[in-house]
Coordinates of C-alpha atoms in Angstrom, one line a residue:
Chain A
X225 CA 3.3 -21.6 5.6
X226 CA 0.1 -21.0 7.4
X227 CA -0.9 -22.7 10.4
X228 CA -4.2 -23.8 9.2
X229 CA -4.8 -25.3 6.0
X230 CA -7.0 -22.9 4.3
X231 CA -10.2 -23.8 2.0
X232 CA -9.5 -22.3 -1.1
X233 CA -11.9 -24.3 -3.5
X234 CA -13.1 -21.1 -5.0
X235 CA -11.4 -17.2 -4.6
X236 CA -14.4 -14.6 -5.6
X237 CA -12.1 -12.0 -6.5
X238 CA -13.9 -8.6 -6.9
X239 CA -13.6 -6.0 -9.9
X240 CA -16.1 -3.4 -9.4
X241 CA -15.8 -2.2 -12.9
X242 CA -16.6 -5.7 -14.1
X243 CA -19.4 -6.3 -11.5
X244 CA -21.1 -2.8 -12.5
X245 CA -24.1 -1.7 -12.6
X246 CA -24.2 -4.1 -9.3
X247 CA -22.2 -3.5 -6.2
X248 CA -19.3 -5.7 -4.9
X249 CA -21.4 -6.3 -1.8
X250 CA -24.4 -7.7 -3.7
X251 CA -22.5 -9.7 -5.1
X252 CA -20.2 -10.9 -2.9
X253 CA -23.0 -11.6 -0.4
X254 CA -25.0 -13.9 -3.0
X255 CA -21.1 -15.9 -4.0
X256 CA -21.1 -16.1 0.0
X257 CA -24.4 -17.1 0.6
X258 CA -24.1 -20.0 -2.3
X259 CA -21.3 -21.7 -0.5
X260 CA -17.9 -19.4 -1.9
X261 CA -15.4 -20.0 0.7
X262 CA -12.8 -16.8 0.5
X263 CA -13.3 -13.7 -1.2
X264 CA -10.7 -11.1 -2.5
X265 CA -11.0 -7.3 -2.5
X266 CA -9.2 -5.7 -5.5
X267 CA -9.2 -2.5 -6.6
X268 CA -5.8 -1.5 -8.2
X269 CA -7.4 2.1 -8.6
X270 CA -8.6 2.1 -5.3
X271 CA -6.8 4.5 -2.4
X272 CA -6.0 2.6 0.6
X273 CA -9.1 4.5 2.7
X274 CA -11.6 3.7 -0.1
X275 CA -10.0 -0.4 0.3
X276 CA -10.5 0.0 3.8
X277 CA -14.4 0.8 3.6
X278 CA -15.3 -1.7 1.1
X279 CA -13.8 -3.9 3.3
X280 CA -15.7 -2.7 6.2
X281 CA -19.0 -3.3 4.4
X282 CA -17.7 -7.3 2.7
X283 CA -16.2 -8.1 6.5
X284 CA -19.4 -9.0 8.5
X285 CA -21.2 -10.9 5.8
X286 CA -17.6 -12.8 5.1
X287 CA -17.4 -13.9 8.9
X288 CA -20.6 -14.5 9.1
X289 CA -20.5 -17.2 6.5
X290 CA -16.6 -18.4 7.9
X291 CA -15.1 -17.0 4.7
X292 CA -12.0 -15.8 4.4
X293 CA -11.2 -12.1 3.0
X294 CA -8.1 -11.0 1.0
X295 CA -6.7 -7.8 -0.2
X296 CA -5.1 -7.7 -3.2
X297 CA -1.3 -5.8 -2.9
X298 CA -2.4 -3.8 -0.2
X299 CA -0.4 -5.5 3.2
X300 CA -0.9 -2.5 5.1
X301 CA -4.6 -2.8 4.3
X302 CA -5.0 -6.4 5.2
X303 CA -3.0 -6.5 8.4
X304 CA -5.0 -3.0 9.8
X305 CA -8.5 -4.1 9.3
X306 CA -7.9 -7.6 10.1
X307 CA -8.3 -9.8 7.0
X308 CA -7.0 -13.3 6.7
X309 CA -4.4 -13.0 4.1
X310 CA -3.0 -10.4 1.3
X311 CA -2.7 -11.7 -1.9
X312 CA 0.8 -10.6 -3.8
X313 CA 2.0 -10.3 -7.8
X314 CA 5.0 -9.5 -9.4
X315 CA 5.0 -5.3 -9.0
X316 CA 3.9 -6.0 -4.6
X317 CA 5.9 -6.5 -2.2
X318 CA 8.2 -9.7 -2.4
X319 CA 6.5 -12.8 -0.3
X320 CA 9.9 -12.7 1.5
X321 CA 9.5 -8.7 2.9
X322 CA 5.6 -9.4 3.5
X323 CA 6.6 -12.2 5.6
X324 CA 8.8 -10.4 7.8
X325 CA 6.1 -7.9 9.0
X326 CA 3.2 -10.8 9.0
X327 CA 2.1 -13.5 12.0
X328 CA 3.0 -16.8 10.8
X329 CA -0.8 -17.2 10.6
X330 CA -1.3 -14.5 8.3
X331 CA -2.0 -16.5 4.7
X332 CA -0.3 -14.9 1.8
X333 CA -1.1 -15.4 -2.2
X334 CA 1.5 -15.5 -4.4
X335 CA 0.7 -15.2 -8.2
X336 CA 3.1 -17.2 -10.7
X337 CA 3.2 -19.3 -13.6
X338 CA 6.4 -20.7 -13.3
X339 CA 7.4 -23.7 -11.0
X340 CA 10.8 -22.6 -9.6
X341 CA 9.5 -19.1 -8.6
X342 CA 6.3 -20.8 -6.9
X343 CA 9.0 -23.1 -4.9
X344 CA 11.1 -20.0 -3.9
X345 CA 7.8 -18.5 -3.1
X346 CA 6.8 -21.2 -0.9
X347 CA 10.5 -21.3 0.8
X348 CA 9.7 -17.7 1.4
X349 CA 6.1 -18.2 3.3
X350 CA 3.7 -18.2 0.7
X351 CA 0.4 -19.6 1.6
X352 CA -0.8 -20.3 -1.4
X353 CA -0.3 -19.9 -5.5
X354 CA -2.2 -18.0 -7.7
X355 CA -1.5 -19.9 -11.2
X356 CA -2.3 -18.6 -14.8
X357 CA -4.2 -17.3 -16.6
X358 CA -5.1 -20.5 -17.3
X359 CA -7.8 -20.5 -19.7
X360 CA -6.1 -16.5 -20.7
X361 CA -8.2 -13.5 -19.6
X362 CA -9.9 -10.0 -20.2
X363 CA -9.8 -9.1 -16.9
X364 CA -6.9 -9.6 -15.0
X365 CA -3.8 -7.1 -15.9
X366 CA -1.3 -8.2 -13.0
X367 CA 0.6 -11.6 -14.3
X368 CA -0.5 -11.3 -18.0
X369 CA -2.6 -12.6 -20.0
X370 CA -0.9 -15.3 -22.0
X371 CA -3.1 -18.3 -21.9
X372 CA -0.7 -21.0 -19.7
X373 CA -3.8 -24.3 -20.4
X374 CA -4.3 -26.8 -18.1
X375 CA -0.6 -28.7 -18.0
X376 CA 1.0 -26.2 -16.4
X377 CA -0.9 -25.6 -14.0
X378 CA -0.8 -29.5 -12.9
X379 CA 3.1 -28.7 -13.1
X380 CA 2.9 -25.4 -10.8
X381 CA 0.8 -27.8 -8.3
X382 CA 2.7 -30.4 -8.2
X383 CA 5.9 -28.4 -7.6
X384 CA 4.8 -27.1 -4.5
X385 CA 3.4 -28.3 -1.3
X386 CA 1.2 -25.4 -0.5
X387 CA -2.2 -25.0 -2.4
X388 CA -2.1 -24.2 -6.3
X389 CA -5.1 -21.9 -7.0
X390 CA -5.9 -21.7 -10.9
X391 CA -7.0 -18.5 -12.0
X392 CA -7.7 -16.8 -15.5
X393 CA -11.0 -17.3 -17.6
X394 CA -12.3 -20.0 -15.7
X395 CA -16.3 -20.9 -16.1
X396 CA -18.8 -23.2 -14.8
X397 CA -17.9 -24.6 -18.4
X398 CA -14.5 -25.8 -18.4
X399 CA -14.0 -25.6 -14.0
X400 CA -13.7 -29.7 -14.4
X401 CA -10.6 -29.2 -16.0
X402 CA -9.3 -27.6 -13.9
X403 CA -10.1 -29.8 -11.1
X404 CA -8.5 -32.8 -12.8
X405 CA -5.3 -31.1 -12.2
X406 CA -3.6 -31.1 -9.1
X407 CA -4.4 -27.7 -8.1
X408 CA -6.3 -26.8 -5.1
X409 CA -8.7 -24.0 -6.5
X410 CA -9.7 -21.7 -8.6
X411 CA -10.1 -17.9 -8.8
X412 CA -12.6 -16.4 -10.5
X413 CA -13.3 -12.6 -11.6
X414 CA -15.2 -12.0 -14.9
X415 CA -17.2 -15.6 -14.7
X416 CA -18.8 -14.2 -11.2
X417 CA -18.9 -10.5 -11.8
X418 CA -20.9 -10.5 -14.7
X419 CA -22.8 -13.3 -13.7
X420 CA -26.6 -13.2 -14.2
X421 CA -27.3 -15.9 -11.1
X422 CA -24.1 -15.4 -8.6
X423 CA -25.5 -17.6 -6.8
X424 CA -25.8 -20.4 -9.5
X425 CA -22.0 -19.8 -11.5
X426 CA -20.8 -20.2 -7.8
X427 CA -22.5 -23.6 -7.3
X428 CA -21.8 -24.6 -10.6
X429 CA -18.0 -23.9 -10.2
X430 CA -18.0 -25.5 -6.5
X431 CA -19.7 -28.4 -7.8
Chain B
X163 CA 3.7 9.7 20.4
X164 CA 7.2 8.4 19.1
X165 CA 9.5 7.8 22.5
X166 CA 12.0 9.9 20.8
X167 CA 11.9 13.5 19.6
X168 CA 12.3 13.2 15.8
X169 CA 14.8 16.0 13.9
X170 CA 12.0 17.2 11.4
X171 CA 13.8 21.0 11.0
X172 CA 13.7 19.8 7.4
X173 CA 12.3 16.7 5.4
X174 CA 12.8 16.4 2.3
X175 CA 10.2 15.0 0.3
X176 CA 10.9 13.5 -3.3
X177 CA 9.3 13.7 -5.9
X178 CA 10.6 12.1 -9.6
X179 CA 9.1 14.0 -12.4
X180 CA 10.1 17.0 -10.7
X181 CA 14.1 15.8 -10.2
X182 CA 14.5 14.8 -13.5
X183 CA 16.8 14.7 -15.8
X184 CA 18.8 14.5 -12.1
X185 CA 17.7 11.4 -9.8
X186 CA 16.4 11.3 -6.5
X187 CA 19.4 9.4 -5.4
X188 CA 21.8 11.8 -6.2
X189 CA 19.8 15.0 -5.3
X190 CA 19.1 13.0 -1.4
X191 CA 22.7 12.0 -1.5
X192 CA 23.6 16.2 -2.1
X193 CA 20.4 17.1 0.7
X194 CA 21.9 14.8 3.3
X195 CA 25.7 16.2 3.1
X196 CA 23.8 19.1 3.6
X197 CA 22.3 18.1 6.8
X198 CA 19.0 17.5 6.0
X199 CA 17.6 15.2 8.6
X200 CA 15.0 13.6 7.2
X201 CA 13.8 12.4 3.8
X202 CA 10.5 11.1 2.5
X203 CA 10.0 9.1 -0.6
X204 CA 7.1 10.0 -2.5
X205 CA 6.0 8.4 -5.7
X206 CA 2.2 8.0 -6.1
X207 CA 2.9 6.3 -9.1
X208 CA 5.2 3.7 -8.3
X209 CA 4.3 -0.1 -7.8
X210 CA 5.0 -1.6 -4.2
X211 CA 8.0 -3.0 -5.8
X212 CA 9.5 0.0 -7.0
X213 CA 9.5 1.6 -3.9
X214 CA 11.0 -1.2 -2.2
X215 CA 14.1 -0.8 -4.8
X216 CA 14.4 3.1 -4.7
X217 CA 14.2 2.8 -0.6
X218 CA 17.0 0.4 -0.6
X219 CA 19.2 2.4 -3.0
X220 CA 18.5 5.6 -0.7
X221 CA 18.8 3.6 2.8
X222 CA 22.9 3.4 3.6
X223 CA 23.6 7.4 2.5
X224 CA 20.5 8.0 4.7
X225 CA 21.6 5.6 7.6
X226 CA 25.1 6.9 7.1
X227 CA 23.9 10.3 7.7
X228 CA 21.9 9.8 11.0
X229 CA 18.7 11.0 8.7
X230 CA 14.9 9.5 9.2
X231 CA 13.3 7.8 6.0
X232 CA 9.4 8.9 5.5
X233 CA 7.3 6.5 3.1
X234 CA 4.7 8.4 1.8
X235 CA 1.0 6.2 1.8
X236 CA 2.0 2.7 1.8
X237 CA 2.6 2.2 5.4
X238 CA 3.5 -2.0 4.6
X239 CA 6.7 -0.5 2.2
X240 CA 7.9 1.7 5.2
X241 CA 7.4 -1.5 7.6
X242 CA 9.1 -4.4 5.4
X243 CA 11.8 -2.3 4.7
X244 CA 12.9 -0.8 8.4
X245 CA 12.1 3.2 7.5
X246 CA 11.9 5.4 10.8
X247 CA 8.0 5.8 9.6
X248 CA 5.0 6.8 7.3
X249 CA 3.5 10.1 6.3
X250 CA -0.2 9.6 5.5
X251 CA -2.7 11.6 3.5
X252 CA -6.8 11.8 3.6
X253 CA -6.7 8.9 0.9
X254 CA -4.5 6.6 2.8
X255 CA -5.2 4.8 6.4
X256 CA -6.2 6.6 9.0
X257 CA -3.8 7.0 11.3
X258 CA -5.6 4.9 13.7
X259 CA -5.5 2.0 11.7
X260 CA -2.1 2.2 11.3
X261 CA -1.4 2.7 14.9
X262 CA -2.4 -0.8 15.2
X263 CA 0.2 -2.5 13.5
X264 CA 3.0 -0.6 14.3
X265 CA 5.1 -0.5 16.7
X266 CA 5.5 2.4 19.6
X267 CA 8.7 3.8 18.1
X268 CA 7.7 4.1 14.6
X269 CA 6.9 7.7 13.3
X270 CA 3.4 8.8 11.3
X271 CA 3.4 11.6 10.1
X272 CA -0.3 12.8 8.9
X273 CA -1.2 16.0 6.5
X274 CA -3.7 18.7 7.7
X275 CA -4.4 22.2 8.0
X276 CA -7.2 22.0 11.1
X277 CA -6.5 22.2 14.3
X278 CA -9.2 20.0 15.4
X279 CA -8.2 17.6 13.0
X280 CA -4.6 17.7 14.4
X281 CA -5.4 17.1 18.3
X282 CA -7.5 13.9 16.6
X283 CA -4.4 12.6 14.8
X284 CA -2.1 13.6 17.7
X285 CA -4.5 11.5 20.3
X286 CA -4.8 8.3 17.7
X287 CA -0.9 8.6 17.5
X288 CA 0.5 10.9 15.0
X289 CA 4.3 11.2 15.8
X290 CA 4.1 14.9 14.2
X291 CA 1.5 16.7 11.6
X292 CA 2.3 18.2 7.8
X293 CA 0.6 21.2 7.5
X294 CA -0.1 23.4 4.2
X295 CA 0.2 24.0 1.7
X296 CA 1.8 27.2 3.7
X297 CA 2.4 29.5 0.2
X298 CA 0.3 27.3 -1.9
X299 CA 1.9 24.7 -4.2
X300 CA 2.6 23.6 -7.9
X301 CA 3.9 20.4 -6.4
X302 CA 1.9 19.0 -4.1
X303 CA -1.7 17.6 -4.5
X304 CA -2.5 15.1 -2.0
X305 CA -3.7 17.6 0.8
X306 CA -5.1 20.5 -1.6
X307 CA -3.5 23.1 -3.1
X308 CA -5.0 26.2 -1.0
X309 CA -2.2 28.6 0.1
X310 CA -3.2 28.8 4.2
X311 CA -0.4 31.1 5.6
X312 CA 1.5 30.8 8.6
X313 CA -1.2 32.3 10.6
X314 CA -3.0 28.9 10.2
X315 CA 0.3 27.0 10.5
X316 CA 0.9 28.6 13.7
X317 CA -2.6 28.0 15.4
X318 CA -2.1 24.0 14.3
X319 CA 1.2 24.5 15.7
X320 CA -0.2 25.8 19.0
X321 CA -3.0 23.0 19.2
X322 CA -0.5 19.9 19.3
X323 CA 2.2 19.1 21.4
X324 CA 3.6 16.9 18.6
X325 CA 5.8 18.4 16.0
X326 CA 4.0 20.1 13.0
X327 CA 5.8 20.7 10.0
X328 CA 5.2 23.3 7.3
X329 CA 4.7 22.4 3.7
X330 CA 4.1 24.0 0.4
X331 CA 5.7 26.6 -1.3
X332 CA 8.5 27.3 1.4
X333 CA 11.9 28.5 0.2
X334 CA 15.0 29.8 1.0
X335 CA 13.4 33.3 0.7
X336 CA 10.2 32.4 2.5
X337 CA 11.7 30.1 5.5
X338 CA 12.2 32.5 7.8
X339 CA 8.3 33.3 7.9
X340 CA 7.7 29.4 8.7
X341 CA 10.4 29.4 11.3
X342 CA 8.7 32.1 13.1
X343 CA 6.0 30.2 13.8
X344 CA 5.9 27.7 16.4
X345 CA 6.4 25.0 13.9
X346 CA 9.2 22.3 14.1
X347 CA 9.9 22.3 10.5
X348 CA 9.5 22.4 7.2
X349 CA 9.1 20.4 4.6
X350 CA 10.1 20.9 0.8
X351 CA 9.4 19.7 -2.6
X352 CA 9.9 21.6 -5.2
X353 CA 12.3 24.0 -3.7
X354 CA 15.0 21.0 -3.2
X355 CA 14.2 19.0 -6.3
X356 CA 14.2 21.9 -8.6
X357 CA 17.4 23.2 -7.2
X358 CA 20.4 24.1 -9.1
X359 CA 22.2 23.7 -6.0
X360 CA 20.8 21.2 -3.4
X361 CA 23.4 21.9 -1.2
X362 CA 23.3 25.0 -1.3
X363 CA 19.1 25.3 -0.9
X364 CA 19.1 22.8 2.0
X365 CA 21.7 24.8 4.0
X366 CA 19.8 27.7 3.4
X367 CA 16.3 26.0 5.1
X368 CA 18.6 24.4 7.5
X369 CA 19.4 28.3 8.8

């Protein structure tokens, strides 16, 4: 587990085919500037140099604003340009080999819907869950797509002593669900990328 | 620079698609009682994951051997999993970047056919260069598929004082031409996963 205790109220993760015609940085720097507290870069399409520039133009605007960046699968990525944390699915590295070539300060995301793997997860380092899809999803590929609902989620978080993050078609509309349950967070692609006010979906789902 | 002179007289670098219907495990079980001292596993395709497994099915004939393991691009798979080092591409990190979170000892190799291009890797920390594609390829597409003869191979050669390393379209018949450059090695793909007779191939680019 990570030193610090990490503020992960709301995870902007990125999807620059969602977020088009806009660029990730326009967007990310109107999430950051209405309050988002961590940001994720993912690109699954991505080659490690093109990850590595993106991050290069996200990374002053995210420390400037005391936000923390992640990179989605990509360790080597994360740990080489100096982001706080990598964030890990089923097909990535296990939590348990990330941890071995990580400082215990670098956070790590582990997605899962199920409580026993979160535990084991958490015995392995993790710094925080990913948990869903909650609501279900068009966007995200990596844990599937079946719709888990609210309840679980509460289960996943309680299961564990590290944050739960929900993630998986969450809205300004039904984020107070979600914050009902015991989970930390959420994590959000398609309700910021395609947003029409960045600024105002972030403060709604802050709120 | 690596503190140890690596045996790069001949890596062999896998490649799936092109082994089948025979697997990589049993065509770098026939390279390595063949002599070949160094392997690298190459799948562009493969998840994170999947490398991890096919490394660790690989690993004990390879450390049995006294042979280096190469991971191709994903320099946190090479890390996790205790290979002698990473070969990285134009797509992947720079070899800067990678410098900075390894350790002295570990290899990285890095793919080009300039000279200038070289002496920059060799000064950020390349442990040796891959240089081609010498004959042209069918194989190979990370680093172009321009055939640039061992005149060019020589003069890269020449401009380093790490180890550079032929690639692309060598062969038993061709070798010789390679090994009368100042190159340390070559490296093979097709020529060693297409083979009839590993064995038999390997001993031959061994000579």
């Amino acid at each position: 587990m990570a030193a610090r205790t990490p503020d992960l109220r709301l995870i902007v993760v990125t999807d620059s085919a969602l977020a088009a015609p806009h660029s990730i940085s326009d967007i990310v720097a109107a999430a950051l500037d209405a309050g988002a507290p961590a940001i994720q870069l993912r690109d699954k399409r991505a080659t490690a140099r093109e990850i590595v520039a993106q991050a290069h133009v996200l990374l002053p605007a995210i420390r400037s604003a005391g936000a923390l960046l992640f990179i989605n699968d990509r360790l080597d990525v994360a740990l080489a340009i100096g982001a706080d944390g990598v964030h890990l699915g089923p097909v990535d590295l296990t939590v348990e080999a990330a941890r071995r070539i990580t400082p215990p300060d670098f956070l790590i995301g582990y997605s899962t819907d199920d409580a026993d793997e979160a535990r084991r997860a958490e015995r392995h380092g993790a710094s925080y869950i990913g948990c869903g899809a909650v609501f279900g999803t068009t966007t995200k590929q990596e844990v599937g797509n079946e719709r888990i609902g609210t309840a679980r989620l509460h289960e996943v978080a309680c299961a564990v002593h590290i944050p739960v993050v929900g993630i998986g078609g969450i809205t300004p509309e039904n984020v107070q669900e979600v914050r009902a349950t015991a989970a930390a967070g959420v994590a959000v692609v398609g309700a910021v990328m395609r947003a029409v006010e960045v600024g105002d979906v972030v403060r709604r789902l802050l709120r």
